[in-house]
Tab-separated table of C-alpha atoms and ligand atoms in Angstrom:
chain	number	residue	atom	x	y	z
A	1	MET	CA	48.982	142.500	69.771
A	2	ASP	CA	49.942	141.171	73.196
A	3	VAL	CA	52.737	143.082	74.813
A	4	MET	CA	54.654	141.217	77.504
A	5	LEU	CA	55.690	143.743	80.108
A	6	PRO	CA	58.630	142.779	82.275
A	7	ARG	CA	57.797	142.339	85.970
A	8	LEU	CA	59.713	145.034	87.743
A	9	ARG	CA	59.828	143.234	91.069
A	10	PRO	CA	59.415	139.462	91.401
A	11	ALA	CA	56.553	138.514	93.741
A	12	PRO	CA	58.741	136.999	96.521
A	13	LEU	CA	60.731	140.216	96.708
A	14	LEU	CA	57.523	142.230	96.868
A	15	ASP	CA	56.302	139.976	99.708
A	16	ARG	CA	59.543	140.519	101.539
A	17	PHE	CA	59.310	144.306	101.190
A	18	GLY	CA	55.757	144.115	102.527
A	19	ARG	CA	56.912	142.121	105.551
A	20	VAL	CA	59.764	144.527	106.295
A	21	GLU	CA	57.322	147.431	106.041
A	22	ALA	CA	54.877	145.702	108.417
A	23	PHE	CA	57.701	144.965	110.845
A	24	VAL	CA	59.010	148.541	110.894
A	25	GLY	CA	55.439	149.793	111.444
A	26	GLN	CA	54.970	147.557	114.492
A	27	TRP	CA	58.414	148.439	115.817
A	28	ALA	CA	57.558	152.162	115.620
A	29	ARG	CA	54.463	151.481	117.780
A	30	GLU	CA	56.054	149.122	120.304
A	31	PRO	CA	59.866	149.249	120.081
A	32	ARG	CA	60.568	147.414	123.364
A	33	SER	CA	58.361	144.416	122.719
A	34	VAL	CA	59.229	144.076	119.018
A	35	GLY	CA	62.880	144.474	119.963
A	36	ALA	CA	64.406	144.943	116.496
A	37	VAL	CA	63.978	147.338	113.584
A	38	CYS	CA	63.835	144.642	110.930
A	39	PRO	CA	62.904	140.960	110.695
A	40	SER	CA	65.470	138.243	111.392
A	41	GLY	CA	67.682	137.473	108.382
A	42	ALA	CA	67.373	134.194	106.484
A	43	HIS	CA	70.844	133.132	107.588
A	44	LEU	CA	70.063	133.661	111.272
A	45	ALA	CA	66.740	131.838	110.835
A	46	ARG	CA	68.483	128.798	109.319
A	47	ARG	CA	71.090	128.714	112.084
A	48	MET	CA	68.322	128.705	114.705
A	49	ALA	CA	66.542	125.854	112.931
A	50	ALA	CA	69.854	123.951	112.704
A	51	MET	CA	69.914	123.854	116.527
A	52	LEU	CA	66.705	121.780	116.709
A	53	PRO	CA	67.331	118.492	118.502
A	54	PRO	CA	66.531	115.232	116.693
A	55	GLY	CA	63.219	113.548	117.512
A	56	ASP	CA	59.566	114.143	116.834
A	57	GLY	CA	58.309	116.155	119.836
A	58	LEU	CA	56.443	119.442	119.681
A	59	VAL	CA	58.369	122.565	118.615
A	60	VAL	CA	57.048	125.879	119.960
A	61	GLU	CA	58.083	129.166	118.382
A	62	LEU	CA	57.754	132.287	120.537
A	63	GLY	CA	57.592	135.773	119.017
A	64	ALA	CA	57.323	134.642	115.389
A	65	GLY	CA	56.869	138.205	114.050
A	66	THR	CA	56.775	138.134	110.256
A	67	GLY	CA	57.785	134.467	110.051
A	68	ALA	CA	61.443	134.464	109.002
A	69	VAL	CA	62.330	131.826	111.612
A	70	THR	CA	58.995	130.043	111.092
A	71	GLY	CA	59.873	129.445	107.440
A	72	ALA	CA	63.256	127.960	108.379
A	73	LEU	CA	61.643	125.720	111.030
A	74	LEU	CA	59.117	124.443	108.495
A	75	ALA	CA	62.000	123.297	106.323
A	76	CYS	CA	62.925	120.928	109.197
A	77	VAL	CA	59.611	119.945	110.846
A	78	PRO	CA	56.096	119.353	109.450
A	79	PRO	CA	53.449	121.985	110.326
A	80	GLU	CA	51.624	119.633	112.740
A	81	ARG	CA	54.744	119.514	114.922
A	82	LEU	CA	55.003	123.302	115.162
A	83	LEU	CA	52.989	125.655	117.377
A	84	VAL	CA	53.543	129.368	116.871
A	85	LEU	CA	52.820	132.039	119.462
A	86	GLU	CA	52.794	135.761	118.701
A	87	ARG	CA	51.383	138.631	120.734
A	88	LEU	CA	50.619	141.220	118.042
A	89	PRO	CA	47.423	140.730	115.987
A	90	ALA	CA	48.932	142.225	112.802
A	91	PHE	CA	51.773	139.681	112.845
A	92	CYS	CA	49.350	136.818	113.576
A	93	HIS	CA	47.314	137.827	110.550
A	94	LEU	CA	50.438	137.931	108.396
A	95	LEU	CA	51.653	134.545	109.708
A	96	ARG	CA	48.288	132.886	109.039
A	97	SER	CA	48.176	134.129	105.468
A	98	ARG	CA	51.803	133.142	104.874
A	99	PHE	CA	51.515	129.682	106.515
A	100	PRO	CA	47.856	128.583	106.242
A	101	ASP	CA	48.570	125.042	107.560
A	102	LEU	CA	50.141	126.279	110.746
A	103	ASN	CA	48.702	126.576	114.252
A	104	VAL	CA	49.289	130.288	114.973
A	105	ILE	CA	48.119	131.382	118.425
A	106	ARG	CA	47.724	135.000	119.382
A	107	GLY	CA	48.899	135.166	122.958
A	108	ASP	CA	51.435	136.204	125.543
A	109	ALA	CA	54.509	134.043	126.159
A	110	ALA	CA	54.136	134.869	129.858
A	111	ARG	CA	51.073	132.561	129.756
A	112	LEU	CA	52.644	129.870	127.603
A	113	ALA	CA	51.285	126.970	129.697
A	114	ASP	CA	47.704	128.015	128.811
A	115	TYR	CA	48.282	127.342	125.107
A	116	LEU	CA	50.203	124.055	125.226
A	117	PRO	CA	48.374	120.834	124.401
A	118	ALA	CA	48.113	118.410	127.322
A	119	ASN	CA	50.190	115.217	127.224
A	120	ARG	CA	52.443	116.430	124.434
A	121	PRO	CA	55.984	117.090	125.648
A	122	VAL	CA	57.778	120.093	124.211
A	123	ALA	CA	60.991	119.054	122.445
A	124	ALA	CA	62.142	122.610	121.772
A	125	ILE	CA	61.174	126.224	122.272
A	126	VAL	CA	62.582	128.478	119.568
A	127	SER	CA	62.411	132.060	120.745
A	128	SER	CA	62.921	135.368	118.965
A	129	LEU	CA	61.539	137.238	121.987
A	130	PRO	CA	63.577	140.344	122.856
A	131	LEU	CA	64.055	139.138	126.441
A	132	LEU	CA	66.573	141.850	127.329
A	133	SER	CA	64.348	144.747	126.346
A	134	LEU	CA	61.221	143.482	128.126
A	135	PRO	CA	60.266	144.855	131.561
A	136	ALA	CA	61.901	142.739	134.315
A	137	PRO	CA	58.694	141.165	135.726
A	138	LEU	CA	57.574	140.110	132.228
A	139	GLN	CA	61.025	138.740	131.420
A	140	THR	CA	61.018	136.701	134.658
A	141	ALA	CA	57.529	135.336	133.979
A	142	ILE	CA	58.443	134.304	130.430
A	143	VAL	CA	61.694	132.620	131.492
A	144	GLN	CA	59.774	130.659	134.162
A	145	GLN	CA	57.228	129.546	131.577
A	146	MET	CA	59.949	128.490	129.143
A	147	ARG	CA	61.681	126.439	131.832
A	148	ALA	CA	58.469	124.778	132.983
A	149	ALA	CA	57.471	123.875	129.404
A	150	THR	CA	60.835	122.238	128.686
A	151	ALA	CA	61.257	120.545	132.078
A	152	HIS	CA	60.953	117.080	130.474
A	153	GLU	CA	64.100	116.974	128.365
A	154	GLY	CA	63.162	119.895	126.116
A	155	CYS	CA	65.579	122.615	125.083
A	156	ILE	CA	65.306	126.367	124.544
A	157	ILE	CA	66.857	128.014	121.497
A	158	GLN	CA	67.117	131.779	121.906
A	159	PHE	CA	68.770	134.430	119.776
A	160	THR	CA	69.982	137.808	120.939
A	161	TYR	CA	71.771	140.811	119.498
A	162	ALA	CA	73.692	141.170	122.777
A	163	LEU	CA	76.888	139.343	121.791
A	164	TRP	CA	78.402	139.712	125.259
A	165	GLY	CA	76.959	139.112	128.696
A	166	ARG	CA	74.806	136.395	130.231
A	167	SER	CA	71.387	135.504	129.003
A	168	PRO	CA	68.427	135.818	131.399
A	169	LEU	CA	68.046	132.059	130.806
A	170	SER	CA	71.480	131.235	132.213
A	171	ARG	CA	70.888	133.679	135.067
A	172	ALA	CA	67.745	131.700	135.868
A	173	GLY	CA	69.773	128.477	136.085
A	174	CYS	CA	69.643	127.054	132.553
A	175	ARG	CA	72.788	125.495	131.113
A	176	CYS	CA	73.993	126.695	127.700
A	177	GLU	CA	74.974	123.602	125.709
A	178	LYS	CA	75.510	125.147	122.275
A	179	ARG	CA	76.397	128.601	121.041
A	180	ASP	CA	76.701	130.043	117.556
A	181	LEU	CA	77.683	133.523	116.404
A	182	VAL	CA	75.864	134.678	113.284
A	183	LEU	CA	77.956	137.526	111.905
A	184	CYS	CA	76.157	137.409	108.573
A	185	ASN	CA	73.064	139.157	110.002
A	186	LEU	CA	72.174	142.804	110.471
A	187	PRO	CA	73.023	143.315	113.283
A	188	PRO	CA	75.177	140.248	114.076
A	189	ALA	CA	73.483	137.885	116.485
A	190	LYS	CA	74.182	135.086	118.936
A	191	VAL	CA	72.121	131.888	119.046
A	192	GLU	CA	72.224	129.741	122.169
A	193	ARG	CA	70.654	126.404	123.084
A	194	PHE	CA	69.796	125.871	126.751
A	195	ARG	CA	68.710	122.965	128.923
A	196	ASN	CA	67.229	123.062	132.368
A	197	ALA	CA	70.406	122.394	134.349
B	220	SAM	C1	62.586	140.350	117.254
B	220	SAM	S1	60.872	140.234	116.872
B	220	SAM	C2	60.709	138.707	115.991
B	220	SAM	C3	61.410	138.641	114.701
B	220	SAM	C4	60.938	137.501	113.832
B	220	SAM	N1	61.860	136.373	113.942
B	220	SAM	C5	60.845	138.000	112.406
B	220	SAM	O1	61.747	137.711	111.642
B	220	SAM	O2	59.907	138.710	112.075
B	220	SAM	C6	60.163	139.766	118.446
B	220	SAM	C7	58.724	139.311	118.369
B	220	SAM	O3	58.304	138.920	119.676
B	220	SAM	C8	56.952	139.317	119.845
B	220	SAM	N2	56.672	139.392	121.286
B	220	SAM	C9	57.153	140.298	122.179
B	220	SAM	N3	56.693	140.037	123.416
B	220	SAM	C10	55.905	138.927	123.312
B	220	SAM	C11	55.160	138.165	124.252
B	220	SAM	N4	55.113	138.514	125.554
B	220	SAM	N5	54.489	137.080	123.818
B	220	SAM	C12	54.523	136.721	122.491
B	220	SAM	N6	55.207	137.415	121.552
B	220	SAM	C13	55.890	138.505	121.944
B	220	SAM	C14	56.889	140.665	119.145
B	220	SAM	O4	55.562	141.026	118.833
B	220	SAM	C15	57.765	140.393	117.923
B	220	SAM	O5	57.000	139.878	116.858
């Protein structure tokens, strides 16, 4: 006789637990560069994706981690329009198995120009990088790279858990043209969209 056992945890939930576990593990090894104890929430990810400008240019995601924001971006743009950059090998592995059609590059955002295709303007950079917790020289190098990559009418979408105070992007001369508070996230977050002033 076949006995149908109930599934105690549905597969998507199991996947999510696995991703949280992987994230916490990486955070314990490198707290400053991972910058958060748990992945971005689905609500925050959707609000970042909602800031994408219209058009069909390249979208570059920086610091994709376990892919919460990546998933929300893929609901808005096809995989061939999205380039994902992540520094940690374990996260790259996870991203590639979760999104097999996606161009996931293991690399450092401070060398962003090295990974961008020639003659393809960047419409938007979507960044989960913990800019405020990175060492100052690295932060400066990354901000310079972001500005250079979006010099031709691109924008930069950045989230932060610092609800008050100026972003390193505005301190570097970028103009904030849109701001959104996402209280429904743990912890609450701020999403900003910048242009080269
Ligand atoms: C706040 S976590 C990303 C959270 C992600 N949205 C998620 O839900 O998993 C920041 C990510 O930026 C990555 N990161 C930090 N410094 C980086 C750098 N210089 N270049 C590329 N990625 C970097 C970290 O490895 C980490 O995955």
